[in-house]
Coordinates of C-alpha atoms and ligand atoms in Angstrom, one line a residue:
M1 CA -183.8 56.2 20.3
L2 CA -184.1 52.5 19.8
I3 CA -181.2 50.1 19.9
V4 CA -181.7 46.9 18.0
M5 CA -179.3 44.2 19.1
R6 CA -177.9 41.5 16.7
P7 CA -179.6 38.1 16.9
D8 CA -176.4 36.7 18.4
A9 CA -175.9 39.5 21.0
A10 CA -175.0 38.2 24.5
E11 CA -176.6 39.1 27.8
T12 CA -173.4 41.0 28.6
D13 CA -173.7 43.1 25.4
I14 CA -177.2 44.1 26.5
D15 CA -176.0 45.0 29.9
R16 CA -173.2 47.2 28.4
V17 CA -175.8 49.1 26.4
L18 CA -177.9 49.5 29.5
D19 CA -174.9 50.9 31.4
V20 CA -174.2 53.5 28.7
I21 CA -177.9 54.5 28.7
E22 CA -177.8 54.9 32.5
T23 CA -174.5 56.9 32.4
L24 CA -176.2 59.3 30.0
G25 CA -178.9 59.8 32.6
F26 CA -181.7 57.9 30.7
R27 CA -183.7 54.7 31.2
G28 CA -183.3 51.6 29.1
H29 CA -186.3 49.2 28.4
V30 CA -185.3 45.8 27.2
M31 CA -187.8 44.1 24.9
P32 CA -186.9 40.6 23.9
G33 CA -188.3 39.4 20.6
E34 CA -188.4 36.2 18.6
N35 CA -185.4 37.1 16.5
R36 CA -183.7 39.9 18.3
T37 CA -183.8 42.0 21.4
A38 CA -184.5 45.8 21.2
I39 CA -183.8 48.4 23.9
G40 CA -186.0 51.5 24.1
I41 CA -184.6 54.7 25.6
T42 CA -186.8 57.1 27.6
G43 CA -186.0 60.1 29.8
N44 CA -184.1 62.0 27.1
K45 CA -185.3 65.5 26.4
G46 CA -183.8 66.0 23.0
S47 CA -182.5 63.4 20.5
V48 CA -179.8 61.0 21.6
D49 CA -176.6 60.7 19.6
P50 CA -176.5 57.2 17.9
T51 CA -172.7 57.2 18.0
H52 CA -172.8 56.3 21.7
F53 CA -174.1 52.9 20.8
E54 CA -173.2 52.1 17.2
N55 CA -169.8 50.6 17.9
L56 CA -170.8 48.7 21.0
R57 CA -170.5 44.9 20.7
G58 CA -173.8 43.2 19.7
V59 CA -175.5 46.3 18.5
A60 CA -177.1 46.0 15.0
Q61 CA -178.6 49.5 14.7
A62 CA -179.4 52.6 16.7
I63 CA -182.6 54.1 15.3
R64 CA -184.1 57.5 15.9
V65 CA -187.8 57.3 16.8
T66 CA -189.8 59.9 15.0
K67 CA -193.3 59.0 16.4
P68 CA -194.5 60.4 19.8
Y69 CA -194.5 56.8 21.2
K70 CA -191.6 54.5 21.6
L71 CA -192.2 51.5 23.8
I72 CA -195.6 50.5 22.5
S73 CA -194.4 50.6 18.9
K74 CA -193.8 47.8 16.5
E75 CA -190.4 49.1 15.7
L76 CA -189.4 48.2 19.2
R77 CA -191.1 44.8 19.1
P78 CA -192.3 43.6 15.7
E79 CA -194.2 40.5 17.0
K80 CA -197.3 40.7 19.1
S81 CA -197.0 40.8 22.9
V82 CA -198.7 38.0 24.7
I83 CA -199.7 39.3 28.1
K84 CA -199.7 36.9 31.1
V85 CA -202.7 37.6 33.4
G86 CA -202.6 35.2 36.3
T87 CA -202.6 31.7 34.8
G88 CA -204.0 32.9 31.5
T89 CA -202.8 34.9 28.5
I90 CA -204.2 37.7 26.4
G91 CA -202.9 38.3 22.9
G92 CA -202.0 34.7 22.2
D93 CA -203.7 32.1 20.0
E94 CA -206.9 32.0 21.9
L95 CA -209.7 34.6 22.1
A96 CA -209.5 35.9 25.7
M97 CA -213.0 35.9 27.3
I98 CA -213.4 38.2 30.3
A99 CA -217.0 38.1 31.8
G100 CA -218.7 39.0 35.0
P101 CA -221.0 41.5 36.5
C102 CA -220.5 45.3 36.3
A103 CA -220.3 45.5 40.1
I104 CA -220.0 43.0 42.9
E105 CA -223.3 43.3 44.7
T106 CA -223.7 40.2 46.9
R107 CA -222.0 36.8 47.3
E108 CA -224.9 35.0 45.7
Q109 CA -224.9 37.2 42.7
L110 CA -221.1 37.0 42.3
F111 CA -220.8 33.2 42.6
A112 CA -223.8 32.6 40.3
A113 CA -222.1 34.7 37.6
A114 CA -218.7 33.1 38.3
E115 CA -220.1 29.5 38.0
A116 CA -221.6 30.3 34.6
V117 CA -218.5 32.1 33.4
A118 CA -216.2 29.2 34.5
A119 CA -218.6 26.7 32.8
S120 CA -218.2 28.6 29.5
G121 CA -214.5 27.9 29.5
A122 CA -213.5 31.5 30.0
R123 CA -210.2 32.1 31.8
F124 CA -211.0 35.6 33.2
F125 CA -213.6 37.1 35.5
R126 CA -214.5 40.7 35.9
G127 CA -216.5 42.6 38.6
G128 CA -216.1 46.1 40.0
A129 CA -215.4 46.7 43.6
Y130 CA -214.8 50.4 43.0
K131 CA -217.3 51.9 40.6
P132 CA -216.9 55.2 38.8
R133 CA -220.5 56.4 38.9
T134 CA -221.9 59.6 37.4
S135 CA -223.9 60.4 40.5
P136 CA -222.3 60.5 43.9
Y137 CA -225.5 59.0 45.3
A138 CA -225.4 55.9 43.1
F139 CA -224.0 52.6 44.4
Q140 CA -220.2 53.0 44.6
G141 CA -219.1 49.4 45.0
L142 CA -218.2 47.2 48.0
G143 CA -214.5 48.1 48.1
V144 CA -212.1 45.7 49.7
E145 CA -214.9 43.5 50.8
G146 CA -215.7 43.0 47.1
L147 CA -212.1 42.3 46.3
K148 CA -212.0 39.6 48.9
M149 CA -215.0 37.9 47.3
L150 CA -213.2 38.1 43.9
A151 CA -210.2 36.4 45.4
E152 CA -212.6 33.6 46.7
V153 CA -213.9 33.3 43.1
R154 CA -210.4 32.7 41.9
D155 CA -209.8 30.1 44.5
Q156 CA -213.0 28.3 43.8
Y157 CA -213.1 28.4 40.0
G158 CA -209.5 29.1 38.9
L159 CA -210.7 32.3 37.1
N160 CA -208.2 35.2 36.8
I161 CA -209.5 38.4 38.2
V162 CA -209.8 41.7 36.2
T163 CA -211.1 44.6 38.3
E164 CA -211.0 48.4 38.3
A165 CA -208.9 50.7 40.5
M166 CA -209.8 54.4 40.6
D167 CA -207.0 55.7 42.8
E168 CA -203.6 54.7 44.2
R169 CA -205.1 53.0 47.2
G170 CA -207.3 51.0 44.9
I171 CA -204.3 50.0 42.8
D172 CA -202.5 48.6 45.9
A173 CA -205.7 46.7 46.8
V174 CA -206.2 45.3 43.3
E175 CA -202.6 44.3 43.2
E176 CA -203.1 42.4 46.4
Y177 CA -206.4 40.6 45.6
G178 CA -206.7 40.6 41.8
D179 CA -204.7 39.5 38.7
C180 CA -205.2 42.5 36.4
I181 CA -205.7 46.2 37.2
Q182 CA -208.4 47.8 35.1
I183 CA -208.0 51.6 34.4
G184 CA -211.4 52.8 33.4
A185 CA -212.3 55.1 30.5
R186 CA -212.7 58.1 32.9
N187 CA -209.1 57.7 34.1
M188 CA -207.4 57.0 30.9
Q189 CA -205.7 60.4 31.0
N190 CA -205.2 60.5 34.8
F191 CA -201.5 60.6 34.2
S192 CA -200.4 60.4 37.9
L193 CA -202.6 57.3 38.2
L194 CA -201.0 55.8 35.1
R195 CA -197.6 56.4 36.4
Y196 CA -198.5 54.7 39.7
A197 CA -200.0 51.7 37.8
G198 CA -196.9 51.6 35.7
R199 CA -195.0 50.7 38.8
A200 CA -197.4 48.0 39.9
K201 CA -196.4 44.4 39.5
K202 CA -199.7 43.3 37.9
P203 CA -200.8 43.7 34.2
V204 CA -203.1 46.6 33.3
L205 CA -206.2 46.7 31.2
L206 CA -206.4 50.2 29.8
K207 CA -209.8 51.3 28.6
R208 CA -210.1 54.0 25.9
G209 CA -211.3 57.3 27.2
L210 CA -214.8 58.6 26.5
S211 CA -213.5 60.8 23.6
A212 CA -209.9 59.7 23.3
T213 CA -208.1 59.6 19.9
L214 CA -205.9 56.6 18.9
D215 CA -202.8 58.7 19.7
E216 CA -204.1 59.6 23.2
L217 CA -204.9 55.9 23.9
L218 CA -201.4 54.8 22.8
L219 CA -199.7 57.6 24.7
A220 CA -201.6 56.6 27.9
A221 CA -200.2 53.0 27.4
E222 CA -196.8 54.6 26.9
Y223 CA -197.1 56.2 30.4
L224 CA -197.6 52.7 31.9
M225 CA -194.7 51.2 29.9
A226 CA -192.3 54.1 30.6
E227 CA -192.6 53.3 34.3
G228 CA -191.6 49.7 33.6
N229 CA -194.9 47.9 33.3
Y230 CA -194.9 46.3 29.9
D231 CA -198.0 44.1 30.5
V232 CA -200.6 46.3 29.0
I233 CA -203.9 45.3 27.3
L234 CA -205.9 48.0 25.4
C235 CA -209.7 48.1 25.3
E236 CA -212.1 49.7 22.9
R237 CA -215.3 50.5 24.9
G238 CA -217.1 52.9 22.6
I239 CA -216.8 56.7 22.4
R240 CA -219.2 59.7 22.6
T241 CA -220.7 60.8 19.3
F242 CA -223.9 62.5 18.2
A243 CA -225.5 59.1 17.7
D244 CA -228.1 58.5 20.5
H245 CA -229.4 55.0 19.6
A246 CA -226.6 53.5 21.7
R247 CA -224.9 54.5 24.9
N248 CA -221.6 54.9 23.0
T249 CA -220.5 54.4 19.4
M250 CA -218.2 51.4 19.0
D251 CA -215.2 52.5 17.0
L252 CA -214.1 49.2 15.6
S253 CA -211.8 50.7 13.1
I254 CA -209.4 51.3 16.0
I255 CA -208.7 47.6 16.2
P256 CA -206.7 47.2 12.9
A257 CA -205.2 50.7 13.5
V258 CA -203.9 49.5 16.9
H259 CA -202.6 46.3 15.4
R260 CA -200.7 48.3 12.7
L261 CA -198.9 50.5 15.2
T262 CA -198.4 48.5 18.4
H263 CA -197.4 45.1 19.6
L264 CA -199.9 45.4 22.5
P265 CA -203.2 43.3 22.4
I266 CA -206.6 45.0 22.2
I267 CA -209.9 43.7 23.4
V268 CA -213.4 44.9 22.8
D269 CA -216.1 45.8 25.3
P270 CA -219.5 45.6 23.6
S271 CA -221.4 46.0 26.9
H272 CA -220.3 49.6 27.6
G273 CA -219.9 50.1 23.9
T274 CA -223.6 49.7 23.2
G275 CA -225.4 49.9 26.6
H276 CA -228.2 47.7 25.3
N277 CA -228.6 44.0 25.9
Y278 CA -229.8 43.2 22.4
M279 CA -226.7 44.9 20.8
V280 CA -224.1 43.1 22.8
T281 CA -223.8 39.8 21.0
P282 CA -223.9 41.3 17.4
L283 CA -221.1 43.8 18.4
A284 CA -219.1 41.1 20.1
R285 CA -219.2 39.2 16.9
A286 CA -218.1 42.3 15.0
G287 CA -215.2 42.9 17.4
V288 CA -213.9 39.4 16.8
A289 CA -214.4 39.8 13.0
V290 CA -212.1 42.9 13.0
G291 CA -209.4 41.2 14.9
A292 CA -209.9 41.8 18.7
D293 CA -207.7 39.7 20.9
G294 CA -210.5 39.2 23.4
L295 CA -213.9 40.5 24.7
I296 CA -215.0 41.8 28.1
I297 CA -218.7 41.2 28.7
E298 CA -221.0 42.1 31.5
V299 CA -223.3 39.3 32.8
H300 CA -225.7 39.2 35.7
P301 CA -227.8 36.3 37.0
K302 CA -230.8 38.8 37.3
P303 CA -230.1 41.8 35.0
E304 CA -233.4 43.4 36.0
E305 CA -232.2 43.6 39.6
A306 CA -228.7 44.8 38.8
M307 CA -227.4 47.8 40.8
C308 CA -225.3 49.1 37.9
D309 CA -225.6 48.8 34.1
G310 CA -228.5 46.3 34.2
A311 CA -229.7 47.4 30.7
Q312 CA -226.5 46.1 29.0
A313 CA -226.0 43.0 31.2
L314 CA -226.5 39.6 29.5
T315 CA -228.3 36.8 31.3
L316 CA -226.1 33.8 32.0
E317 CA -227.9 31.9 29.2
Q318 CA -227.3 34.7 26.8
Y319 CA -223.7 34.8 27.7
A320 CA -223.3 31.0 27.1
D321 CA -224.8 31.6 23.6
L322 CA -222.5 34.6 22.9
N323 CA -219.5 32.6 24.0
G324 CA -220.3 29.7 21.6
Q325 CA -220.8 32.1 18.7
V326 CA -217.6 34.1 19.2
I327 CA -215.4 31.1 19.8
S328 CA -216.7 29.5 16.5
L329 CA -216.2 32.7 14.6
Y330 CA -212.7 33.2 16.0
K331 CA -211.7 29.7 14.9
L332 CA -213.2 30.2 11.5
I333 CA -211.5 33.5 10.9
N334 CA -208.1 32.3 12.1
A335 CA -208.2 29.0 10.2
Q336 CA -208.9 31.0 7.0
V337 CA -206.2 33.5 7.8
A338 CA -203.7 30.6 8.4
E339 CA -204.7 28.8 5.2
P340 CA -205.8 31.3 2.6
V341 CA -208.2 29.9 0.0
S342 CA -206.2 29.4 -3.2
G343 CA -207.4 30.6 -6.6
Ligands
PEP1 C1 -216.6 49.0 33.7 O1 -215.9 48.2 33.0 O2 -217.4 48.6 34.5 C2 -216.6 50.4 33.4 C3 -217.0 51.3 34.3 O3 -216.1 50.7 32.1 P1 -215.7 52.1 31.4 O4 -214.5 52.6 32.2 O5 -215.3 51.6 30.1 O6 -216.9 53.0 31.4
MN2 MN1 -220.4 48.6 33.8

């Protein structure tokens, strides 16, 4: 059930609707929009009787939701969500650039990458302190020591920090030191972790699972939102297919499909999506061309020495070049969308 309030509804009208929802034993989620506020209802097992709400003051409509997701849907919020991440935003008028190394290795490596990322004008910095590695013997990340270094990067360069958490303790730590909690592909359907992140006070970057469908991705986002965390950014990072020329197959058709169904922003990760340095820039351009709200790119001052994902890391010079290209492309596309060519 979704309650759409009239444009002139007062705060007290919204509170009354929330009271009724609570009395019924459900949870109300208030989504303010440009023209009207909507309230999503979760926690109900069967359908909710619309007559509970129809005659309340300020209510325009009580709508039954037929899709499996509620809070991520455009019915609840027709306009796009702009997610605040630290001092920056994702999903607004600018292409959000997130860049940095796969893993935090040393202070020198981290600060060299951060200096280049800041110089490019990006507002966000990535770097893993907790690494989900296929082999238990591979480098697992520096943990809290790494997070502390990321916090220093923020202090020095004003970059907002996006970093992965793999368990509940990790989420607490990222909440303390970072600006955005990354849930990695391997955890996209770790439902108890999603619920925990849904109670965190920081935005979440949710990466698509290794073989997740669109519905599975959207329902994973729904888990976060159902717990009250509405600051969710989706990420296409490639999926497993029979193709073996790239690490994964970038499924760029998911970008317009996501924009059609949800108000949440989606970014593209051409680093994990391809696994190869020479493919990253072309696929980054492609991501922008299909409407991504941002990009997340792995960069390393010395990719040949990287402890993790070196084959897909861009050098700092390559990153500067990519950044120039995608910003120009983004401006070109959006200028044309805003002023369609007549004739
Ligand atoms: C990462 O961003 O470093 C990462 C491990 O990504 P994914 O979860 O998409 O594999
Ligand atoms: Mn990586």
